[in-house]
Coordinates of C-alpha atoms in Angstrom, one line a residue:
M12 CA 5.4 -8.0 11.9
A13 CA 7.7 -5.6 13.9
A14 CA 9.8 -2.8 12.5
T15 CA 12.7 -1.9 14.7
R16 CA 15.2 1.0 15.1
L17 CA 18.1 1.6 17.5
I18 CA 18.7 5.2 18.5
A19 CA 21.7 6.5 20.5
L20 CA 20.7 9.3 23.0
H21 CA 23.4 11.9 23.6
H22 CA 24.0 14.5 26.3
T23 CA 22.6 17.7 24.8
K24 CA 24.8 20.8 25.1
G25 CA 23.4 23.3 27.6
R26 CA 21.3 20.8 29.6
T27 CA 22.0 18.9 32.7
L28 CA 22.5 15.1 32.4
H29 CA 19.4 14.5 34.6
K30 CA 17.2 16.7 32.4
C31 CA 18.4 14.9 29.2
I32 CA 17.6 11.5 30.7
S33 CA 14.2 12.5 32.3
E34 CA 13.0 14.1 29.1
R35 CA 13.4 10.8 27.2
T36 CA 11.9 8.6 29.9
D37 CA 9.0 11.1 30.6
Y38 CA 8.1 11.1 26.9
A39 CA 8.2 7.3 26.7
M40 CA 6.0 6.9 29.8
N41 CA 3.5 9.6 28.9
P42 CA 0.2 8.6 30.5
D43 CA -1.8 9.8 27.5
K44 CA 0.2 7.4 25.3
T45 CA 0.4 4.4 27.6
D46 CA -3.2 4.3 28.9
N47 CA -2.3 6.0 32.2
G48 CA 0.8 3.9 32.7
I49 CA -0.8 0.5 32.4
Y50 CA 1.5 -0.5 29.6
V51 CA 4.8 0.4 31.3
T52 CA 7.2 -2.2 32.6
S53 CA 10.9 -2.1 33.7
Y54 CA 13.9 -4.2 34.6
A55 CA 16.4 -3.5 37.4
C56 CA 14.8 -0.1 38.0
D57 CA 11.5 1.6 39.0
P58 CA 9.8 3.5 36.2
K59 CA 9.0 6.4 38.4
T60 CA 12.7 6.9 39.4
A61 CA 14.4 5.5 36.3
S62 CA 16.1 8.8 35.4
E63 CA 17.6 9.1 38.9
E64 CA 18.7 5.5 38.9
F65 CA 20.3 5.9 35.5
L66 CA 22.1 9.1 36.7
L67 CA 23.4 7.4 39.9
S68 CA 24.9 4.5 37.9
K69 CA 26.7 6.9 35.6
R70 CA 28.2 8.7 38.6
N71 CA 29.4 5.4 40.0
Y72 CA 30.9 4.5 36.6
E73 CA 32.9 7.8 36.6
Q74 CA 34.2 7.1 40.1
I75 CA 35.2 3.6 39.2
I76 CA 36.7 4.3 35.7
G77 CA 38.0 7.8 36.6
R78 CA 37.2 9.5 33.3
K79 CA 34.3 11.4 31.8
R80 CA 33.4 12.3 28.2
K81 CA 31.2 15.3 27.3
D82 CA 29.9 13.7 24.1
D83 CA 29.1 10.3 25.7
V84 CA 26.0 8.4 24.9
I85 CA 23.7 8.5 28.0
A86 CA 21.2 5.9 26.9
Y87 CA 19.8 4.0 23.9
Q88 CA 16.2 3.8 22.6
I89 CA 14.7 0.8 20.8
R90 CA 11.6 1.6 18.8
Q91 CA 9.6 -1.5 17.9
S92 CA 6.4 -0.9 15.8
F93 CA 3.8 -3.6 15.1
R94 CA 1.4 -4.0 12.2
P95 CA -2.0 -2.4 13.0
G96 CA -4.5 -4.9 14.4
E97 CA -2.0 -7.8 14.6
I98 CA -1.2 -7.6 18.3
T99 CA -2.7 -6.4 21.6
P100 CA -0.9 -3.8 23.8
E101 CA -0.3 -6.3 26.6
E102 CA 1.3 -8.7 24.1
A103 CA 3.4 -6.0 22.5
N104 CA 4.7 -4.9 25.9
R105 CA 5.7 -8.5 26.7
I106 CA 7.5 -8.9 23.4
G107 CA 9.2 -5.5 23.9
Y108 CA 10.4 -6.6 27.3
E109 CA 11.7 -9.9 25.9
T110 CA 13.5 -8.1 23.1
A111 CA 15.2 -5.7 25.4
M112 CA 16.2 -8.4 27.8
R113 CA 17.8 -10.6 25.1
F114 CA 19.4 -7.7 23.3
T115 CA 21.1 -6.3 26.5
K116 CA 21.6 -9.8 27.9
G117 CA 20.2 -8.6 31.2
N118 CA 23.3 -6.4 31.8
H119 CA 21.4 -3.0 31.5
A120 CA 18.4 -1.5 33.3
F121 CA 15.6 -0.6 31.0
V122 CA 12.0 0.7 30.8
V123 CA 9.5 -0.6 28.2
A124 CA 6.6 1.8 27.4
T125 CA 3.9 0.6 24.9
H126 CA 2.1 3.5 23.1
T127 CA -1.5 3.0 22.0
D128 CA -2.2 6.5 20.7
K129 CA -1.6 5.6 17.1
A130 CA -3.2 3.1 14.7
H131 CA -0.1 0.9 15.1
V132 CA 0.9 -0.3 18.6
H133 CA 4.6 0.5 19.2
N134 CA 7.2 0.2 22.0
H135 CA 9.6 2.8 23.3
V136 CA 12.4 1.0 25.1
I137 CA 14.9 3.1 27.0
F138 CA 17.9 1.3 28.4
N139 CA 20.9 2.7 30.3
S140 CA 24.1 2.7 28.5
T141 CA 25.9 1.9 31.7
T142 CA 25.9 -1.7 32.9
L143 CA 24.3 -2.7 36.2
D144 CA 27.8 -3.3 37.8
C145 CA 28.8 0.2 36.6
H146 CA 32.1 -1.1 35.1
K147 CA 31.2 -1.0 31.4
K148 CA 29.1 0.7 28.8
F149 CA 27.1 -0.5 25.8
R150 CA 28.9 0.2 22.6
D151 CA 27.0 0.6 19.4
F152 CA 28.7 -1.9 17.1
L153 CA 28.7 -2.1 13.3
G154 CA 25.4 -3.7 12.2
S155 CA 23.7 -3.4 15.6
G156 CA 20.5 -2.2 14.0
M157 CA 20.4 -5.2 11.7
A158 CA 21.1 -7.5 14.7
L159 CA 18.2 -5.9 16.6
G160 CA 15.9 -6.5 13.6
R161 CA 16.9 -10.1 13.3
L162 CA 16.4 -10.6 17.0
S163 CA 12.9 -9.0 16.8
N164 CA 12.0 -11.2 13.9
I165 CA 13.1 -14.4 15.8
I166 CA 11.0 -13.4 18.8
C167 CA 8.0 -12.6 16.6
L168 CA 8.3 -16.0 14.9
E169 CA 8.5 -17.7 18.3
N170 CA 5.3 -16.0 19.3
G171 CA 3.4 -16.7 16.1
Y172 CA 3.5 -13.3 14.5
S173 CA 4.6 -12.3 11.0
V174 CA 8.1 -11.0 10.2
I175 CA 9.6 -8.5 7.8
A176 CA 11.1 -10.3 4.8
P177 CA 14.9 -9.7 4.6
A178 CA 16.0 -7.5 1.8
P179 CA 19.3 -8.0 -0.2
Y180 CA 22.3 -6.2 1.2
H181 CA 22.8 -2.8 -0.4
S182 CA 19.4 -3.0 -2.0
K183 CA 17.6 0.3 -2.7
T184 CA 14.3 -0.1 -1.0
T185 CA 11.7 2.6 -0.5
Y186 CA 9.9 2.1 2.8
I187 CA 6.3 3.6 2.9
H188 CA 4.5 4.1 6.1
E189 CA 1.2 2.2 5.9
E190 CA -0.8 5.1 7.4
R191 CA 0.9 8.0 5.7
G192 CA 1.0 6.3 2.3
P193 CA 3.5 7.3 -0.5
C194 CA 6.0 10.1 0.0
F195 CA 5.8 13.5 -1.7
R196 CA 8.1 12.5 -4.6
D197 CA 6.0 9.4 -5.3
K198 CA 2.8 11.5 -5.4
L199 CA 4.6 14.1 -7.6
R200 CA 5.6 11.4 -10.1
D201 CA 2.0 10.2 -10.3
E202 CA 0.8 13.8 -10.8
V203 CA 3.3 14.4 -13.5
D204 CA 2.2 11.2 -15.2
I205 CA -1.4 12.3 -15.0
A206 CA -0.5 15.8 -16.4
L207 CA 1.4 14.2 -19.3
S208 CA -1.5 11.9 -20.0
K209 CA -3.6 15.1 -20.7
K210 CA -1.1 15.6 -23.7
P211 CA -0.1 19.3 -23.1
K212 CA 1.0 21.1 -26.2
S213 CA 3.9 23.0 -24.5
Y214 CA 6.0 22.9 -21.3
E215 CA 4.0 25.9 -20.0
D216 CA 0.8 24.0 -20.5
F217 CA 2.2 21.1 -18.6
L218 CA 3.2 23.5 -15.7
S219 CA -0.3 25.0 -15.8
E220 CA -1.8 21.5 -15.5
L221 CA 0.3 20.9 -12.3
S222 CA -0.8 24.3 -11.0
M223 CA -4.5 23.2 -11.5
Q224 CA -3.6 20.1 -9.4
G225 CA -2.6 22.4 -6.5
Y226 CA 1.2 22.7 -7.0
E227 CA 3.1 25.9 -6.6
I228 CA 5.7 26.5 -9.4
K229 CA 9.1 28.0 -8.7
R230 CA 11.0 29.0 -11.9
G231 CA 14.7 29.5 -12.1
K232 CA 17.7 27.6 -13.4
H233 CA 15.9 24.4 -12.3
T234 CA 12.1 24.3 -12.2
A235 CA 10.7 23.1 -8.8
V236 CA 7.2 22.6 -7.5
R237 CA 5.6 22.4 -4.0
G238 CA 2.3 20.7 -3.2
K239 CA 0.0 20.8 -0.2
G240 CA 1.7 19.8 3.0
Q241 CA 5.2 20.2 1.6
K242 CA 7.7 22.4 3.4
R243 CA 10.2 22.5 0.6
F244 CA 10.2 22.7 -3.2
I245 CA 11.0 19.6 -5.2
R246 CA 13.1 19.8 -8.4
F247 CA 12.1 17.7 -11.4
R248 CA 15.6 16.4 -11.7
S249 CA 15.4 14.9 -8.2
L250 CA 12.5 12.6 -9.3
G251 CA 14.8 10.2 -11.2
K252 CA 15.1 9.0 -14.7
G253 CA 12.3 10.0 -17.0
Y254 CA 11.3 13.0 -15.0
T255 CA 14.1 15.5 -15.5
E256 CA 13.2 18.8 -17.0
D257 CA 15.0 18.0 -20.3
E258 CA 13.2 14.6 -20.6
L259 CA 9.8 16.2 -19.8
R260 CA 10.4 18.8 -22.5
K261 CA 11.3 16.1 -25.1
K262 CA 8.2 14.1 -24.3
I263 CA 6.0 17.2 -24.5
E264 CA 7.7 18.4 -27.8
G265 CA 7.1 14.9 -29.2
V266 CA 3.4 15.1 -28.4
A267 CA 3.1 18.6 -29.9
K268 CA 4.9 17.6 -33.0
G269 CA 2.7 14.6 -33.5
A270 CA -0.4 16.7 -33.0
D271 CA 0.6 19.2 -35.7
L272 CA 1.2 16.3 -38.2
K273 CA -2.1 14.7 -37.1
T274 CA -0.4 11.5 -36.1
E275 CA -0.8 9.3 -33.0
K276 CA 0.6 11.1 -30.0
K277 CA 3.4 9.5 -28.1
P278 CA 2.5 8.2 -24.7
S279 CA 4.0 10.0 -21.7
Y280 CA 5.7 6.8 -20.3
K281 CA 8.9 5.1 -21.2
D282 CA 10.2 1.7 -20.1
E283 CA 13.8 0.5 -20.7
G284 CA 12.7 -3.1 -21.0
F285 CA 10.4 -2.3 -23.9
D286 CA 12.1 0.6 -25.6
L287 CA 10.8 2.6 -28.6
L288 CA 11.8 1.6 -32.1
L289 CA 14.7 3.4 -33.7
N290 CA 13.8 5.6 -36.7
L291 CA 15.9 4.2 -39.5
E292 CA 15.3 7.1 -41.8
D293 CA 16.6 9.5 -39.3
I294 CA 19.7 7.4 -38.8
I295 CA 20.4 7.2 -42.5
A296 CA 19.8 10.9 -43.0
K297 CA 22.3 11.7 -40.3
G298 CA 25.0 9.7 -42.2
K299 CA 25.8 7.2 -39.4
G300 CA 27.1 4.8 -42.0
P301 CA 26.1 1.2 -43.2
G302 CA 27.4 -0.4 -40.0
Y303 CA 25.2 1.6 -37.7
E304 CA 22.3 1.1 -40.1
T305 CA 22.7 -2.7 -39.9
W306 CA 22.8 -2.6 -36.1
A307 CA 19.6 -0.5 -36.0
K308 CA 17.8 -3.0 -38.2
K309 CA 18.7 -5.8 -35.9
F310 CA 17.6 -3.7 -32.9
N311 CA 14.2 -3.1 -34.5
V312 CA 13.9 -6.8 -35.3
K313 CA 14.4 -7.6 -31.6
N314 CA 11.6 -5.1 -30.7
V315 CA 9.3 -6.8 -33.2
M316 CA 9.9 -10.1 -31.4
K317 CA 9.3 -8.4 -28.1
A318 CA 5.9 -7.1 -29.3
L319 CA 4.9 -10.6 -30.5
I320 CA 5.9 -12.2 -27.2
F321 CA 4.0 -9.5 -25.4
F322 CA 0.8 -10.3 -27.4
Q323 CA 1.2 -14.0 -26.6
E324 CA 1.8 -13.4 -22.9
Q325 CA -1.2 -11.1 -22.5
G326 CA -3.5 -13.3 -24.6
L327 CA -4.1 -10.5 -27.2
R328 CA -5.3 -11.4 -30.7
S329 CA -6.1 -8.1 -32.2
Y330 CA -5.0 -4.4 -32.1
A331 CA -8.5 -3.4 -30.8
E332 CA -8.0 -5.6 -27.7
L333 CA -4.6 -3.9 -27.0
E334 CA -6.2 -0.5 -27.5
K335 CA -9.0 -1.3 -25.2
R336 CA -6.7 -2.6 -22.4
A337 CA -4.5 0.4 -22.6
G338 CA -7.6 2.7 -22.2
D339 CA -9.1 0.5 -19.4
T340 CA -5.9 0.6 -17.4
A341 CA -5.5 4.3 -17.8
E342 CA -9.1 4.8 -16.7
R343 CA -8.7 2.5 -13.7
F344 CA -5.5 4.3 -12.7
D345 CA -7.3 7.7 -12.6
K346 CA -10.1 6.2 -10.6
L347 CA -7.8 4.7 -8.0
S348 CA -5.8 8.0 -7.7
S349 CA -9.1 9.8 -6.9
D350 CA -10.2 7.2 -4.4
I351 CA -6.9 7.3 -2.5
K352 CA -7.1 11.1 -2.3
A353 CA -10.6 10.8 -0.9
Y354 CA -9.6 8.3 1.7
E355 CA -6.6 10.4 2.8
K356 CA -8.9 13.4 3.1
R357 CA -11.4 11.4 5.2
L358 CA -8.6 10.0 7.5
K359 CA -7.5 13.6 8.2
E360 CA -11.0 14.7 9.0
I361 CA -11.5 11.8 11.4
A362 CA -8.2 12.4 13.1
E363 CA -9.0 16.2 13.6
L364 CA -12.5 15.5 14.9
R365 CA -11.2 12.8 17.3
E366 CA -8.6 15.2 18.6
S367 CA -11.3 17.9 19.1
I368 CA -13.6 15.6 21.0
I369 CA -10.8 14.5 23.3
T370 CA -9.7 18.1 23.9
Y371 CA -13.3 19.2 24.5
S372 CA -13.7 16.4 27.1
K373 CA -10.4 17.3 28.9
T374 CA -11.1 21.0 29.1
R375 CA -14.9 20.9 29.8
Q376 CA -14.4 21.1 33.6
I377 CA -12.1 24.1 33.3
Y378 CA -14.5 25.9 31.0
T379 CA -17.5 25.2 33.4
Q380 CA -15.5 26.7 36.3
Y381 CA -14.7 29.7 34.1
R382 CA -18.4 30.2 33.3
Q383 CA -19.4 29.8 37.0
S384 CA -16.8 32.5 37.9
G385 CA -18.7 35.0 35.8
Y386 CA -16.1 34.9 33.0
S387 CA -13.5 36.3 35.4
K388 CA -10.5 37.8 33.7
K389 CA -8.2 36.5 36.4
F390 CA -9.4 32.9 35.9
F391 CA -9.1 33.4 32.1
A392 CA -5.5 34.5 32.4
E393 CA -4.7 31.5 34.6
H394 CA -6.4 28.9 32.3
K395 CA -6.1 30.7 28.9
D396 CA -4.8 27.7 26.9
D397 CA -7.5 25.3 28.1
I398 CA -10.3 27.8 27.6
M399 CA -9.2 28.7 24.1
A400 CA -8.7 25.0 23.2
H401 CA -12.2 24.2 24.5
K402 CA -13.8 27.0 22.5
A403 CA -11.9 25.9 19.3
A404 CA -13.1 22.3 19.8
K405 CA -16.7 23.5 20.3
D406 CA -16.6 25.7 17.2
S407 CA -15.4 22.7 15.1
F408 CA -18.5 20.7 16.2
N409 CA -20.8 23.3 14.6
R410 CA -19.6 22.3 11.1
I411 CA -20.8 18.7 11.7
E412 CA -24.3 17.9 10.5
G413 CA -26.4 15.5 12.7
K414 CA -25.3 13.7 15.9
L415 CA -21.7 14.0 17.0
P416 CA -20.0 10.6 16.8
S417 CA -18.1 9.1 19.7
V418 CA -14.4 8.5 19.8
K419 CA -15.0 4.7 19.6
E420 CA -17.1 5.2 16.5
L421 CA -14.5 7.4 14.9
N422 CA -11.8 4.8 15.7
V423 CA -13.8 2.1 14.0
E424 CA -14.4 4.3 10.9
Y425 CA -10.7 5.2 10.8
Q426 CA -9.7 1.6 10.7
E427 CA -12.3 0.9 7.9
V428 CA -11.1 3.8 5.8
L429 CA -7.5 2.9 6.4
A430 CA -8.1 -0.6 5.2
K431 CA -9.8 0.6 2.1
K432 CA -6.9 3.0 1.4
R433 CA -4.3 0.2 1.8
A434 CA -6.2 -2.1 -0.6
A435 CA -6.6 0.7 -3.1
Y436 CA -2.9 1.6 -2.9
A437 CA -1.8 -2.0 -3.4
E438 CA -4.0 -2.2 -6.5
Y439 CA -2.9 1.3 -7.6
K440 CA 0.8 0.2 -7.8
E441 CA -0.1 -2.8 -10.0
V442 CA -2.4 -0.8 -12.2
K443 CA 0.2 1.9 -12.7
K444 CA 2.7 -0.7 -13.8
D445 CA 0.2 -2.3 -16.2
M446 CA -0.8 1.0 -17.6
Q447 CA 2.8 2.0 -18.4
T448 CA 3.4 -1.4 -20.0
Y449 CA 0.3 -1.3 -22.3
Q450 CA 1.0 2.4 -23.3
V451 CA 4.6 1.6 -24.3
A452 CA 3.6 -1.6 -26.1
K453 CA 0.9 0.1 -28.0
Y454 CA 3.2 2.8 -29.2
D455 CA 5.9 0.2 -30.3
I456 CA 3.3 -1.8 -32.1
D457 CA 2.0 1.3 -33.8
K458 CA 5.5 2.0 -35.1
I459 CA 5.9 -1.7 -36.2
L460 CA 2.7 -1.6 -38.1
G461 CA 3.3 1.9 -39.5
I462 CA 0.0 3.1 -38.0
D463 CA -0.3 6.9 -37.6
G464 CA -3.3 9.1 -37.0
Q465 CA -4.3 9.4 -40.7
Q466 CA -4.0 5.7 -41.3
K467 CA -6.2 5.0 -38.3
E468 CA -8.9 7.3 -39.6
T469 CA -8.8 5.6 -43.0
K470 CA -8.9 2.2 -41.4
N471 CA -11.9 3.2 -39.3
R472 CA -13.8 4.6 -42.3
E473 CA -13.2 1.3 -44.2
K474 CA -14.7 -0.6 -41.3
T475 CA -17.8 1.5 -41.3
R476 CA -18.5 1.1 -45.0

């Protein structure tokens, strides 16, 4: 599977054209990212002089065409990322070269650099916007990104690799990076659900629960929160339906009201497909009229039928089974949430330790020379960054108990933990959906049967007699 993206590279104001081109190509061909340049290939240019050759073609274009634009696109970048563990760097570079050749139809010079410094192998393809004959330029047409994605999928299929399933046009799809996991808003929704499951008695108790989970609260016209790693505050109203401040207050007030009356508390979740039963007594009391009362009765009959169908689909034969499944899914949801947080913490620790080991290895020779110079102040001033980085890396090793692992061992552990996290997150999404369904179904069936907290206690006492 390969995810693609087409990026137009413009001439930055205040910089020379040569500097703008060389910065892009130098980053793409970074030896630390391409295994010392092993995974760098090119077409119609030399990778070492690609920026100069791109610049020369643009000057020839200006002389032939006789015009120049300040905001012109100087080059295009294709990013092509592959699923971790699915492809080798050599094969990824070959597919990237073929993709660039077929996308540009061989009319533009390009450089293909395959980066191996991340868990997922990915290509950076820089191709010149000016054609080889210096008479035309590549124009970013409407839907060019989609065309690139389709071409990449075709090439992957031809070479026996998986592809990304096409999504419906105008569909609202949330893309989640496999390594990073869910975005901040997804995590915040989960934390809000967990906080509501604790059944706070007031809105302030709810905010206190979020504070205990590590969120910073900002009060004002609209309440906003900020968690660890977030740069900006997130307002509740931006989380979508069911998570606005007014809706949260209504849920919490409903729970508190039920607690005072010693009735079963409302769940913190709401699903439009299996909505709560309308309260006929409230409708009649408000004087809505006989027509509205008749409609409400029909609405409630439909929800009764929904509840019966739900029981049949889930194979439930008793209320106790429903209650048990609702409790089991909530417990499993909490366990998976804790596991995912633990995996994310360990992945961060491994990445930091791996970076420290690499830094220590790279700066060890400089630090040895510094020590042999008798800790010369002049030598320190010349190599301050390397010496300080070496010391910081060495200090981080003191926090590790036992033998220091190798980079290879850390890479293996990283992939193992990452695989566990992906599996847990896939199950996490399914369990969350099941938990919400069972909680809403249980509440609706309680309303249908007329079960409240006091009736349950009486029913339980009768069973124990």
